[in-house]
């Protein structure tokens, strides 16, 4: 059973460009979480999605950031017009359920560098 | 809302010595507690979690943690560390029930460095 897949592993963008980060959850998991890890900080929750639905986006910046989890295909985190402050590691996690007791399985992350 | 404080940002120890990584949390509701480990340039791996029952939880790689409700702590321990335990360790909580779903609130992380 393959783990959570994320690609690309490393992404370099110039200021003003768009970044698209992909996450394929573990087989059988329909719950996806995105977290951001800024340098010298812990992970911060961004958004929680189920198939075709955004359930909680309270941790996501209101502008430039969006997320989706279509019926088919991976979950996408999209950052428009990137700025240097967006440089971070972005982790996706999937779980079999939405309960707080359910273990979240993390992908290897995408490290975004904005030049 | 929940918050997690990891009291030590870095912990250096010698191989085969015991180690304790400290974690305190604050929450207005009951929580589940987790410890994750992150090796360089990798994702997070679950070490152990406390849901209910016995306050002493055993995890992978010889780690264990004890939940102390009165002190709102969940410290991680290992009696004898190996070089391979060098990594960053994160304490996290998720709310029990309500509309917080399963989202995790993390501490700032503790870098454990094991020296030969």
Coordinates of C-alpha atoms in Angstrom, one line a residue:
Chain A
X1 CA 0.0 0.0 0.0
X2 CA 1.8 3.1 -1.2
X3 CA 2.0 6.0 1.2
X4 CA 1.0 9.6 0.6
X5 CA 2.6 10.9 -2.5
X6 CA 3.5 14.5 -3.1
X7 CA 5.0 16.2 -6.1
X8 CA 7.1 17.9 -7.0
X9 CA 9.4 17.4 -4.0
X10 CA 11.1 20.7 -4.8
X11 CA 9.7 23.6 -6.6
X12 CA 11.4 26.9 -7.4
X13 CA 9.3 29.9 -8.6
X14 CA 10.0 33.5 -9.2
X15 CA 8.0 36.2 -7.5
X16 CA 4.6 36.6 -9.2
X17 CA 4.5 33.1 -10.7
X18 CA 2.0 30.4 -9.8
X19 CA 2.8 27.2 -7.7
X20 CA 0.8 24.0 -8.0
X21 CA 1.4 21.3 -5.4
X22 CA -0.1 17.9 -5.7
X23 CA -1.0 15.3 -3.2
X24 CA -2.2 11.8 -3.7
X25 CA -3.6 10.3 -0.5
X26 CA -3.2 6.7 0.6
X27 CA -5.4 4.2 -1.0
X28 CA -8.8 4.2 0.6
X29 CA -8.3 7.6 2.3
X30 CA -10.8 10.3 1.4
X31 CA -9.7 12.9 3.9
X32 CA -6.8 15.3 3.0
X33 CA -5.1 17.9 5.2
X34 CA -2.5 20.5 4.1
X35 CA 0.0 21.9 6.5
X36 CA 2.7 24.5 6.0
X37 CA 6.1 24.5 7.8
X38 CA 7.9 27.8 7.7
X39 CA 11.6 27.9 8.6
X40 CA 12.2 27.4 12.3
X41 CA 8.6 26.8 13.0
X42 CA 6.3 23.9 13.5
X43 CA 3.6 22.8 11.1
X44 CA 0.5 25.0 10.7
X45 CA -2.8 23.7 9.5
X46 CA -4.0 25.2 6.3
X47 CA -7.0 23.3 4.9
X48 CA -9.0 20.1 5.2
X49 CA -10.8 18.6 2.3
X50 CA -12.9 15.6 1.4
X51 CA -13.6 14.5 -2.1
X52 CA -15.1 17.6 -4.0
X53 CA -15.5 19.5 -0.7
X54 CA -13.6 22.0 1.3
X55 CA -14.5 21.3 4.9
X56 CA -12.3 23.7 6.8
X57 CA -10.0 26.4 5.3
X58 CA -9.6 28.4 8.4
X59 CA -5.8 28.2 8.3
X60 CA -5.4 29.2 4.7
X61 CA -4.6 32.8 3.7
X62 CA -7.6 34.5 2.2
X63 CA -5.8 35.7 -0.9
X64 CA -3.7 33.9 -3.5
X65 CA -4.2 30.4 -1.9
X66 CA -6.7 27.8 -3.0
X67 CA -7.2 24.1 -2.7
X68 CA -9.2 21.4 -4.3
X69 CA -9.7 17.7 -4.1
X70 CA -11.6 16.6 -7.2
X71 CA -13.5 13.4 -7.6
X72 CA -10.7 12.0 -9.6
X73 CA -7.1 12.8 -9.3
X74 CA -4.9 14.3 -6.6
X75 CA -5.6 17.1 -4.3
X76 CA -4.1 20.4 -5.5
X77 CA -2.8 23.3 -3.4
X78 CA -2.4 26.4 -5.6
X79 CA -0.6 29.5 -4.8
X80 CA -1.0 32.4 -7.2
X81 CA 1.5 35.3 -7.5
X82 CA 3.9 33.8 -5.1
X83 CA 6.0 36.0 -2.8
X84 CA 9.2 35.3 -0.9
X85 CA 7.2 34.7 2.3
X86 CA 5.5 31.7 0.7
X87 CA 8.9 29.8 0.8
X88 CA 8.2 26.9 3.0
X89 CA 7.7 23.2 3.1
X90 CA 4.1 22.1 2.3
X91 CA 2.9 18.8 3.7
X92 CA -0.1 16.9 2.8
X93 CA -1.6 14.3 5.1
X94 CA -4.4 11.8 4.6
X95 CA -6.6 9.8 7.0
X96 CA -9.2 7.2 6.8
X97 CA -11.7 9.3 8.7
X98 CA -12.3 12.7 10.1
X99 CA -12.2 11.9 13.8
X100 CA -9.5 13.5 15.9
X101 CA -8.4 10.0 16.9
X102 CA -7.6 9.0 13.3
X103 CA -4.0 8.9 12.5
X104 CA -2.8 11.2 9.7
X105 CA -0.2 9.9 7.4
X106 CA 2.1 12.5 6.0
X107 CA 3.7 12.8 2.6
X108 CA 7.3 13.7 2.1
X109 CA 6.4 17.4 1.4
X110 CA 7.0 19.9 -1.3
X111 CA 9.7 22.4 -0.6
X112 CA 8.8 25.7 -2.3
X113 CA 11.5 28.3 -2.8
X114 CA 10.5 31.7 -4.2
X115 CA 13.3 33.7 -5.7
Chain B
X1 CA -8.6 26.6 20.4
X2 CA -5.5 24.5 21.2
X3 CA -1.9 25.4 21.7
X4 CA 1.2 23.2 22.1
X5 CA 4.5 24.2 23.7
X6 CA 7.6 22.1 23.3
X7 CA 9.9 23.4 26.1
X8 CA 13.2 22.6 24.4
X9 CA 14.1 23.6 20.9
X10 CA 17.3 21.4 20.9
X11 CA 18.3 18.5 23.0
X12 CA 21.8 17.0 22.6
X13 CA 22.5 13.7 24.2
X14 CA 25.1 10.9 24.0
X15 CA 24.4 7.6 22.5
X16 CA 22.8 5.1 25.0
X17 CA 21.8 7.9 27.4
X18 CA 18.1 8.4 28.3
X19 CA 16.2 11.3 26.9
X20 CA 13.0 13.2 27.7
X21 CA 11.4 15.6 25.3
X22 CA 8.9 17.8 27.0
X23 CA 5.5 18.9 25.7
X24 CA 2.8 20.9 27.3
X25 CA -0.6 21.8 25.8
X26 CA -3.5 24.1 26.4
X27 CA -7.0 23.4 25.3
X28 CA -10.6 24.3 26.3
X29 CA -11.8 20.9 25.2
X30 CA -10.5 17.3 25.6
X31 CA -7.8 16.4 23.2
X32 CA -6.0 13.5 21.6
X33 CA -2.2 13.7 21.8
X34 CA 0.4 12.6 19.3
X35 CA 4.2 12.5 18.8
X36 CA 5.6 12.6 15.3
X37 CA 9.2 12.3 14.2
X38 CA 10.7 14.0 11.1
X39 CA 13.9 12.9 9.6
X40 CA 15.8 15.3 7.4
X41 CA 14.0 16.1 4.2
X42 CA 11.2 13.6 4.9
X43 CA 7.6 13.8 6.0
X44 CA 6.4 13.1 9.5
X45 CA 6.0 9.7 10.9
X46 CA 3.8 8.8 13.8
X47 CA 5.7 7.6 16.9
X48 CA 2.7 7.2 19.2
X49 CA -0.6 8.6 20.2
X50 CA -2.8 8.8 23.3
X51 CA -6.5 8.5 22.8
X52 CA -7.8 7.2 26.2
X53 CA -7.1 4.6 28.8
X54 CA -3.7 4.0 30.3
X55 CA -1.7 7.2 30.5
X56 CA 1.5 5.4 29.6
X57 CA 1.7 4.9 25.8
X58 CA 4.3 2.9 24.0
X59 CA 5.3 3.6 20.5
X60 CA 7.7 2.6 17.8
X61 CA 11.5 2.5 18.1
X62 CA 11.4 2.1 21.8
X63 CA 9.7 5.5 22.6
X64 CA 7.0 6.0 25.2
X65 CA 5.1 8.9 26.5
X66 CA 3.0 9.7 29.6
X67 CA -0.1 11.7 29.6
X68 CA -0.6 13.9 32.7
X69 CA -3.9 15.6 32.7
X70 CA -3.4 17.7 35.7
X71 CA -0.1 19.1 34.3
X72 CA -1.5 19.1 30.7
X73 CA 1.7 17.4 29.6
X74 CA 2.7 14.6 27.3
X75 CA 6.4 14.1 27.6
X76 CA 8.3 11.7 25.3
X77 CA 10.9 9.4 26.7
X78 CA 13.4 6.8 25.6
X79 CA 15.6 4.9 28.0
X80 CA 18.6 4.5 25.7
X81 CA 19.0 6.5 22.4
X82 CA 20.8 5.5 19.2
X83 CA 22.5 7.7 16.6
X84 CA 19.6 6.9 14.3
X85 CA 17.2 8.7 16.7
X86 CA 18.7 12.0 15.6
X87 CA 15.7 13.9 14.1
X88 CA 13.1 16.5 14.8
X89 CA 10.2 15.6 17.1
X90 CA 6.9 17.2 17.1
X91 CA 4.2 17.0 19.7
X92 CA 0.6 17.6 18.4
X93 CA -3.0 17.6 19.6
X94 CA -6.3 17.3 18.0
X95 CA -9.7 18.2 19.5
X96 CA -12.1 15.6 20.7
X97 CA -15.3 15.9 18.8
X98 CA -16.8 19.3 17.8
X99 CA -16.1 20.9 14.5
X100 CA -12.3 20.9 14.7
X101 CA -12.4 17.6 12.8
X102 CA -9.0 16.0 12.9
X103 CA -6.8 19.0 12.3
X104 CA -3.6 18.8 14.2
X105 CA -2.1 21.7 16.2
X106 CA 1.7 21.2 16.4
X107 CA 4.4 22.4 18.8
X108 CA 7.5 24.2 17.4
X109 CA 9.5 21.0 17.4
X110 CA 12.5 19.7 19.3
X111 CA 15.7 18.7 17.5
X112 CA 17.2 15.7 19.1
X113 CA 20.9 15.2 18.3
X114 CA 22.5 12.0 19.5
X115 CA 26.3 12.1 19.7
X116 CA 28.6 9.0 19.6

